[in-house]
Amino acid sequence: NEIRAEKIARVANPLALVAQQQQVYHLQTHPTHFNQNSSTRTHQAATRKREKAIEEAGIQLNAEQADWKDDTNNESDDQELEAHYMYMAKLQQVSPDVD
């Protein structure tokens, strides 16, 4: 629960997330970003497939495994959210509001 609370605290303030980051990845300039993202999706798909096989076999995950599974899923969501905030901050720097 402490780990989960720390994650929520980190994600609660989007500007703090942006301030913590140094690098901004763009698909055009950093093609490895796509590969990393693809790799994450492949890992997630494999994890989901394994979970489905376990559930179909009638084996229940114990509470510790379920917590780990939730934390793992949240980590990838956190990474995607972080990347989104970094991208939006960079866009704001490049093209300030035009009114």
mmCIF file of N, CA and C in Angstrom:
data_model
loop_
_atom_site.group_PDB
_atom_site.id
_atom_site.type_symbol
_atom_site.label_atom_id
_atom_site.label_comp_id
_atom_site.label_asym_id
_atom_site.label_seq_id
_atom_site.Cartn_x
_atom_site.Cartn_y
_atom_site.Cartn_z
ATOM 1 N N ASN A 1 0.815 -1.201 0.000
ATOM 2 C CA ASN A 1 0.000 0.000 0.000
ATOM 3 C C ASN A 1 0.859 1.265 0.000
ATOM 4 N N GLU A 2 2.025 1.195 0.678
ATOM 5 C CA GLU A 2 2.911 2.351 0.693
ATOM 6 C C GLU A 2 3.432 2.650 -0.708
ATOM 7 N N ILE A 3 3.776 1.594 -1.436
ATOM 8 C CA ILE A 3 4.277 1.769 -2.803
ATOM 9 C C ILE A 3 3.199 2.402 -3.668
ATOM 10 N N ARG A 4 1.981 1.912 -3.522
ATOM 11 C CA ARG A 4 0.871 2.441 -4.306
ATOM 12 C C ARG A 4 0.632 3.912 -3.960
ATOM 13 N N ALA A 5 0.715 4.261 -2.665
ATOM 14 C CA ALA A 5 0.522 5.644 -2.238
ATOM 15 C C ALA A 5 1.606 6.547 -2.817
ATOM 16 N N GLU A 6 2.843 6.058 -2.858
ATOM 17 C CA GLU A 6 3.932 6.838 -3.443
ATOM 18 C C GLU A 6 3.689 7.080 -4.929
ATOM 19 N N LYS A 7 3.212 6.061 -5.631
ATOM 20 C CA LYS A 7 2.937 6.214 -7.068
ATOM 21 C C LYS A 7 1.837 7.246 -7.298
ATOM 22 N N ILE A 8 0.795 7.178 -6.478
ATOM 23 C CA ILE A 8 -0.312 8.126 -6.620
ATOM 24 C C ILE A 8 0.195 9.543 -6.367
ATOM 25 N N ALA A 9 1.044 9.697 -5.350
ATOM 26 C CA ALA A 9 1.587 11.016 -5.034
ATOM 27 C C ALA A 9 2.428 11.553 -6.188
ATOM 28 N N ARG A 10 3.193 10.680 -6.837
ATOM 29 C CA ARG A 10 4.032 11.112 -7.956
ATOM 30 C C ARG A 10 3.191 11.541 -9.143
ATOM 31 N N VAL A 11 2.108 10.832 -9.410
ATOM 32 C CA VAL A 11 1.295 11.092 -10.593
ATOM 33 C C VAL A 11 0.288 12.208 -10.339
ATOM 34 N N ALA A 12 0.007 12.507 -9.073
ATOM 35 C CA ALA A 12 -1.015 13.487 -8.729
ATOM 36 C C ALA A 12 -0.668 14.883 -9.236
ATOM 37 N N ASN A 13 0.593 15.223 -9.312
ATOM 38 C CA ASN A 13 1.000 16.550 -9.754
ATOM 39 C C ASN A 13 1.702 16.445 -11.107
ATOM 40 N N PRO A 14 0.981 16.657 -12.201
ATOM 41 C CA PRO A 14 1.565 16.493 -13.537
ATOM 42 C C PRO A 14 2.751 17.420 -13.795
ATOM 43 N N LEU A 15 2.730 18.631 -13.243
ATOM 44 C CA LEU A 15 3.845 19.546 -13.474
ATOM 45 C C LEU A 15 5.113 19.042 -12.804
ATOM 46 N N ALA A 16 4.968 18.377 -11.662
ATOM 47 C CA ALA A 16 6.141 17.807 -10.997
ATOM 48 C C ALA A 16 6.727 16.696 -11.849
ATOM 49 N N LEU A 17 5.867 15.927 -12.498
ATOM 50 C CA LEU A 17 6.352 14.862 -13.382
ATOM 51 C C LEU A 17 7.178 15.451 -14.518
ATOM 52 N N VAL A 18 6.674 16.523 -15.100
ATOM 53 C CA VAL A 18 7.372 17.145 -16.220
ATOM 54 C C VAL A 18 8.695 17.731 -15.750
ATOM 55 N N ALA A 19 8.705 18.353 -14.577
ATOM 56 C CA ALA A 19 9.920 18.983 -14.068
ATOM 57 C C ALA A 19 11.007 17.963 -13.774
ATOM 58 N N GLN A 20 10.627 16.741 -13.425
ATOM 59 C CA GLN A 20 11.601 15.709 -13.092
ATOM 60 C C GLN A 20 12.309 15.172 -14.325
ATOM 61 N N GLN A 21 11.715 15.304 -15.472
ATOM 62 C CA GLN A 21 12.240 14.673 -16.676
ATOM 63 C C GLN A 21 13.245 15.576 -17.374
ATOM 64 N N GLN A 22 14.275 14.969 -17.942
ATOM 65 C CA GLN A 22 15.299 15.710 -18.660
ATOM 66 C C GLN A 22 15.166 15.530 -20.167
ATOM 67 N N GLN A 23 14.869 14.311 -20.606
ATOM 68 C CA GLN A 23 14.850 14.013 -22.028
ATOM 69 C C GLN A 23 13.422 14.016 -22.557
ATOM 70 N N VAL A 24 13.287 14.423 -23.795
ATOM 71 C CA VAL A 24 12.010 14.359 -24.481
ATOM 72 C C VAL A 24 12.212 13.486 -25.704
ATOM 73 N N TYR A 25 11.409 12.470 -25.816
ATOM 74 C CA TYR A 25 11.552 11.540 -26.923
ATOM 75 C C TYR A 25 10.531 11.859 -28.006
ATOM 76 N N HIS A 26 11.019 11.911 -29.223
ATOM 77 C CA HIS A 26 10.148 12.068 -30.377
ATOM 78 C C HIS A 26 10.415 10.895 -31.298
ATOM 79 N N LEU A 27 9.358 10.328 -31.820
ATOM 80 C CA LEU A 27 9.498 9.168 -32.685
ATOM 81 C C LEU A 27 10.403 9.474 -33.879
ATOM 82 N N GLN A 28 10.308 10.691 -34.415
ATOM 83 C CA GLN A 28 11.104 11.041 -35.582
ATOM 84 C C GLN A 28 12.599 11.081 -35.252
ATOM 85 N N THR A 29 12.954 11.588 -34.075
ATOM 86 C CA THR A 29 14.363 11.738 -33.736
ATOM 87 C C THR A 29 14.906 10.581 -32.918
ATOM 88 N N HIS A 30 14.028 9.821 -32.295
ATOM 89 C CA HIS A 30 14.449 8.696 -31.462
ATOM 90 C C HIS A 30 13.648 7.442 -31.842
ATOM 91 N N PRO A 31 14.012 6.776 -32.923
ATOM 92 C CA PRO A 31 13.242 5.606 -33.347
ATOM 93 C C PRO A 31 13.265 4.477 -32.322
ATOM 94 N N THR A 32 14.231 4.466 -31.405
ATOM 95 C CA THR A 32 14.252 3.409 -30.395
ATOM 96 C C THR A 32 13.083 3.546 -29.440
ATOM 97 N N HIS A 33 12.493 4.749 -29.320
ATOM 98 C CA HIS A 33 11.332 4.939 -28.445
ATOM 99 C C HIS A 33 10.195 4.022 -28.884
ATOM 100 N N PHE A 34 9.985 3.931 -30.197
ATOM 101 C CA PHE A 34 8.936 3.051 -30.705
ATOM 102 C C PHE A 34 9.238 1.609 -30.335
ATOM 103 N N ASN A 35 10.493 1.203 -30.480
ATOM 104 C CA ASN A 35 10.860 -0.168 -30.153
ATOM 105 C C ASN A 35 10.653 -0.460 -28.677
ATOM 106 N N GLN A 36 10.983 0.488 -27.803
ATOM 107 C CA GLN A 36 10.782 0.290 -26.374
ATOM 108 C C GLN A 36 9.301 0.176 -26.067
ATOM 109 N N ASN A 37 8.499 1.031 -26.676
ATOM 110 C CA ASN A 37 7.067 0.999 -26.463
ATOM 111 C C ASN A 37 6.497 -0.320 -26.963
ATOM 112 N N SER A 38 6.945 -0.758 -28.114
ATOM 113 C CA SER A 38 6.501 -2.023 -28.684
ATOM 114 C C SER A 38 6.895 -3.177 -27.777
ATOM 115 N N SER A 39 8.100 -3.105 -27.232
ATOM 116 C CA SER A 39 8.579 -4.144 -26.329
ATOM 117 C C SER A 39 7.706 -4.210 -25.083
ATOM 118 N N THR A 40 7.317 -3.054 -24.551
ATOM 119 C CA THR A 40 6.451 -3.004 -23.377
ATOM 120 C C THR A 40 5.106 -3.637 -23.690
ATOM 121 N N ARG A 41 4.564 -3.317 -24.854
ATOM 122 C CA ARG A 41 3.272 -3.897 -25.239
ATOM 123 C C ARG A 41 3.376 -5.411 -25.382
ATOM 124 N N THR A 42 4.471 -5.877 -25.961
ATOM 125 C CA THR A 42 4.678 -7.313 -26.115
ATOM 126 C C THR A 42 4.747 -7.979 -24.750
ATOM 127 N N HIS A 43 5.461 -7.355 -23.816
ATOM 128 C CA HIS A 43 5.573 -7.892 -22.456
ATOM 129 C C HIS A 43 4.199 -7.930 -21.787
ATOM 130 N N GLN A 44 3.420 -6.860 -21.953
ATOM 131 C CA GLN A 44 2.087 -6.810 -21.361
ATOM 132 C C GLN A 44 1.190 -7.889 -21.956
ATOM 133 N N ALA A 45 1.273 -8.078 -23.268
ATOM 134 C CA ALA A 45 0.456 -9.101 -23.920
ATOM 135 C C ALA A 45 0.821 -10.489 -23.408
ATOM 136 N N ALA A 46 2.109 -10.740 -23.253
ATOM 137 C CA ALA A 46 2.554 -12.041 -22.744
ATOM 138 C C ALA A 46 2.068 -12.247 -21.317
ATOM 139 N N THR A 47 2.123 -11.191 -20.513
ATOM 140 C CA THR A 47 1.656 -11.282 -19.128
ATOM 141 C C THR A 47 0.166 -11.577 -19.092
ATOM 142 N N ARG A 48 -0.604 -10.871 -19.911
ATOM 143 C CA ARG A 48 -2.058 -11.098 -19.936
ATOM 144 C C ARG A 48 -2.385 -12.512 -20.410
ATOM 145 N N LYS A 49 -1.645 -12.983 -21.406
ATOM 146 C CA LYS A 49 -1.883 -14.331 -21.919
ATOM 147 C C LYS A 49 -1.611 -15.366 -20.825
ATOM 148 N N ARG A 50 -0.521 -15.163 -20.082
ATOM 149 C CA ARG A 50 -0.166 -16.074 -18.988
ATOM 150 C C ARG A 50 -1.246 -16.044 -17.899
ATOM 151 N N GLU A 51 -1.724 -14.829 -17.559
ATOM 152 C CA GLU A 51 -2.766 -14.696 -16.545
ATOM 153 C C GLU A 51 -4.044 -15.408 -16.983
ATOM 154 N N LYS A 52 -4.397 -15.259 -18.250
ATOM 155 C CA LYS A 52 -5.606 -15.901 -18.762
ATOM 156 C C LYS A 52 -5.481 -17.417 -18.683
ATOM 157 N N ALA A 53 -4.308 -17.947 -19.027
ATOM 158 C CA ALA A 53 -4.089 -19.391 -18.953
ATOM 159 C C ALA A 53 -4.212 -19.883 -17.516
ATOM 160 N N ILE A 54 -3.684 -19.107 -16.576
ATOM 161 C CA ILE A 54 -3.782 -19.487 -15.162
ATOM 162 C C ILE A 54 -5.239 -19.493 -14.717
ATOM 163 N N GLU A 55 -5.976 -18.455 -15.097
ATOM 164 C CA GLU A 55 -7.385 -18.370 -14.711
ATOM 165 C C GLU A 55 -8.195 -19.510 -15.319
ATOM 166 N N GLU A 56 -7.920 -19.835 -16.565
ATOM 167 C CA GLU A 56 -8.642 -20.927 -17.215
ATOM 168 C C GLU A 56 -8.346 -22.261 -16.551
ATOM 169 N N ALA A 57 -7.154 -22.399 -16.003
ATOM 170 C CA ALA A 57 -6.790 -23.637 -15.321
ATOM 171 C C ALA A 57 -7.430 -23.706 -13.938
ATOM 172 N N GLY A 58 -8.083 -22.631 -13.526
ATOM 173 C CA GLY A 58 -8.769 -22.642 -12.242
ATOM 174 C C GLY A 58 -7.863 -22.337 -11.065
ATOM 175 N N ILE A 59 -6.686 -21.834 -11.335
ATOM 176 C CA ILE A 59 -5.757 -21.510 -10.254
ATOM 177 C C ILE A 59 -5.978 -20.051 -9.868
ATOM 178 N N GLN A 60 -6.241 -19.813 -8.596
ATOM 179 C CA GLN A 60 -6.460 -18.456 -8.115
ATOM 180 C C GLN A 60 -5.131 -17.831 -7.709
ATOM 181 N N LEU A 61 -4.940 -16.584 -8.100
ATOM 182 C CA LEU A 61 -3.739 -15.869 -7.683
ATOM 183 C C LEU A 61 -3.875 -15.492 -6.209
ATOM 184 N N ASN A 62 -2.814 -15.659 -5.464
ATOM 185 C CA ASN A 62 -2.898 -15.218 -4.071
ATOM 186 C C ASN A 62 -2.790 -13.700 -4.019
ATOM 187 N N ALA A 63 -3.053 -13.121 -2.871
ATOM 188 C CA ALA A 63 -3.127 -11.661 -2.737
ATOM 189 C C ALA A 63 -1.813 -10.989 -3.117
ATOM 190 N N GLU A 64 -0.691 -11.580 -2.762
ATOM 191 C CA GLU A 64 0.601 -10.977 -3.072
ATOM 192 C C GLU A 64 0.834 -10.923 -4.581
ATOM 193 N N GLN A 65 0.507 -11.990 -5.269
ATOM 194 C CA GLN A 65 0.665 -12.006 -6.720
ATOM 195 C C GLN A 65 -0.270 -10.995 -7.375
ATOM 196 N N ALA A 66 -1.485 -10.882 -6.859
ATOM 197 C CA ALA A 66 -2.444 -9.934 -7.420
ATOM 198 C C ALA A 66 -1.935 -8.507 -7.244
ATOM 199 N N ASP A 67 -1.365 -8.199 -6.066
ATOM 200 C CA ASP A 67 -0.801 -6.867 -5.836
ATOM 201 C C ASP A 67 0.345 -6.599 -6.796
ATOM 202 N N TRP A 68 1.195 -7.600 -7.010
ATOM 203 C CA TRP A 68 2.318 -7.437 -7.932
ATOM 204 C C TRP A 68 1.793 -7.166 -9.339
ATOM 205 N N LYS A 69 0.760 -7.907 -9.717
ATOM 206 C CA LYS A 69 0.170 -7.730 -11.047
ATOM 207 C C LYS A 69 -0.361 -6.303 -11.198
ATOM 208 N N ASP A 70 -1.059 -5.798 -10.193
ATOM 209 C CA ASP A 70 -1.583 -4.433 -10.245
ATOM 210 C C ASP A 70 -0.452 -3.421 -10.336
ATOM 211 N N ASP A 71 0.591 -3.617 -9.535
ATOM 212 C CA ASP A 71 1.732 -2.702 -9.562
ATOM 213 C C ASP A 71 2.405 -2.707 -10.926
ATOM 214 N N THR A 72 2.551 -3.884 -11.530
ATOM 215 C CA THR A 72 3.186 -3.996 -12.839
ATOM 216 C C THR A 72 2.376 -3.246 -13.888
ATOM 217 N N ASN A 73 1.065 -3.425 -13.874
ATOM 218 C CA ASN A 73 0.212 -2.726 -14.831
ATOM 219 C C ASN A 73 0.266 -1.220 -14.614
ATOM 220 N N ASN A 74 0.297 -0.788 -13.347
ATOM 221 C CA ASN A 74 0.341 0.642 -13.048
ATOM 222 C C ASN A 74 1.653 1.265 -13.492
ATOM 223 N N GLU A 75 2.757 0.523 -13.396
ATOM 224 C CA GLU A 75 4.052 1.063 -13.801
ATOM 225 C C GLU A 75 4.043 1.440 -15.277
ATOM 226 N N SER A 76 3.498 0.579 -16.117
ATOM 227 C CA SER A 76 3.470 0.905 -17.546
ATOM 228 C C SER A 76 2.524 2.073 -17.802
ATOM 229 N N ASP A 77 1.396 2.131 -17.058
ATOM 230 C CA ASP A 77 0.492 3.266 -17.193
ATOM 231 C C ASP A 77 1.188 4.552 -16.767
ATOM 232 N N ASP A 78 1.949 4.479 -15.664
ATOM 233 C CA ASP A 78 2.688 5.644 -15.186
ATOM 234 C C ASP A 78 3.691 6.111 -16.234
ATOM 235 N N GLN A 79 4.380 5.174 -16.877
ATOM 236 C CA GLN A 79 5.369 5.530 -17.891
ATOM 237 C C GLN A 79 4.697 6.208 -19.081
ATOM 238 N N GLU A 80 3.564 5.678 -19.503
ATOM 239 C CA GLU A 80 2.848 6.279 -20.627
ATOM 240 C C GLU A 80 2.357 7.677 -20.265
ATOM 241 N N LEU A 81 1.843 7.826 -19.036
ATOM 242 C CA LEU A 81 1.355 9.121 -18.586
ATOM 243 C C LEU A 81 2.503 10.124 -18.510
ATOM 244 N N GLU A 82 3.634 9.688 -17.975
ATOM 245 C CA GLU A 82 4.816 10.543 -17.897
ATOM 246 C C GLU A 82 5.244 11.013 -19.284
ATOM 247 N N ALA A 83 5.302 10.090 -20.227
ATOM 248 C CA ALA A 83 5.702 10.427 -21.594
ATOM 249 C C ALA A 83 4.729 11.434 -22.201
ATOM 250 N N HIS A 84 3.442 11.247 -21.932
ATOM 251 C CA HIS A 84 2.426 12.160 -22.452
ATOM 252 C C HIS A 84 2.633 13.566 -21.889
ATOM 253 N N TYR A 85 2.852 13.661 -20.573
ATOM 254 C CA TYR A 85 3.058 14.972 -19.958
ATOM 255 C C TYR A 85 4.322 15.642 -20.484
ATOM 256 N N MET A 86 5.374 14.869 -20.685
ATOM 257 C CA MET A 86 6.612 15.436 -21.224
ATOM 258 C C MET A 86 6.369 15.981 -22.628
ATOM 259 N N TYR A 87 5.648 15.226 -23.431
ATOM 260 C CA TYR A 87 5.353 15.636 -24.802
ATOM 261 C C TYR A 87 4.517 16.919 -24.809
ATOM 262 N N MET A 88 3.495 16.963 -23.952
ATOM 263 C CA MET A 88 2.629 18.138 -23.903
ATOM 264 C C MET A 88 3.412 19.371 -23.435
ATOM 265 N N ALA A 89 4.303 19.200 -22.472
ATOM 266 C CA ALA A 89 5.113 20.324 -21.991
ATOM 267 C C ALA A 89 6.024 20.830 -23.105
ATOM 268 N N LYS A 90 6.601 19.921 -23.858
ATOM 269 C CA LYS A 90 7.485 20.308 -24.958
ATOM 270 C C LYS A 90 6.693 21.048 -26.037
ATOM 271 N N LEU A 91 5.489 20.574 -26.325
ATOM 272 C CA LEU A 91 4.638 21.264 -27.302
ATOM 273 C C LEU A 91 4.329 22.683 -26.842
ATOM 274 N N GLN A 92 4.080 22.835 -25.556
ATOM 275 C CA GLN A 92 3.772 24.153 -25.024
ATOM 276 C C GLN A 92 4.969 25.087 -25.162
ATOM 277 N N GLN A 93 6.176 24.562 -24.986
ATOM 278 C CA GLN A 93 7.385 25.373 -25.127
ATOM 279 C C GLN A 93 7.586 25.790 -26.581
ATOM 280 N N VAL A 94 7.340 24.873 -27.488
ATOM 281 C CA VAL A 94 7.578 25.124 -28.907
ATOM 282 C C VAL A 94 6.512 26.035 -29.497
ATOM 283 N N SER A 95 5.261 25.821 -29.126
ATOM 284 C CA SER A 95 4.177 26.634 -29.681
ATOM 285 C C SER A 95 3.337 27.208 -28.545
ATOM 286 N N PRO A 96 3.725 28.381 -28.031
ATOM 287 C CA PRO A 96 2.952 29.002 -26.949
ATOM 288 C C PRO A 96 1.543 29.322 -27.433
ATOM 289 N N ASP A 97 0.648 29.519 -26.483
ATOM 290 C CA ASP A 97 -0.761 29.792 -26.816
ATOM 291 C C ASP A 97 -0.881 30.970 -27.766
ATOM 292 N N VAL A 98 -1.666 30.768 -28.802
ATOM 293 C CA VAL A 98 -1.914 31.822 -29.781
ATOM 294 C C VAL A 98 -3.375 32.213 -29.652
ATOM 295 N N ASP A 99 -3.615 33.415 -29.162
ATOM 296 C CA ASP A 99 -5.000 33.884 -28.985
ATOM 297 C C ASP A 99 -5.274 35.077 -29.848
#
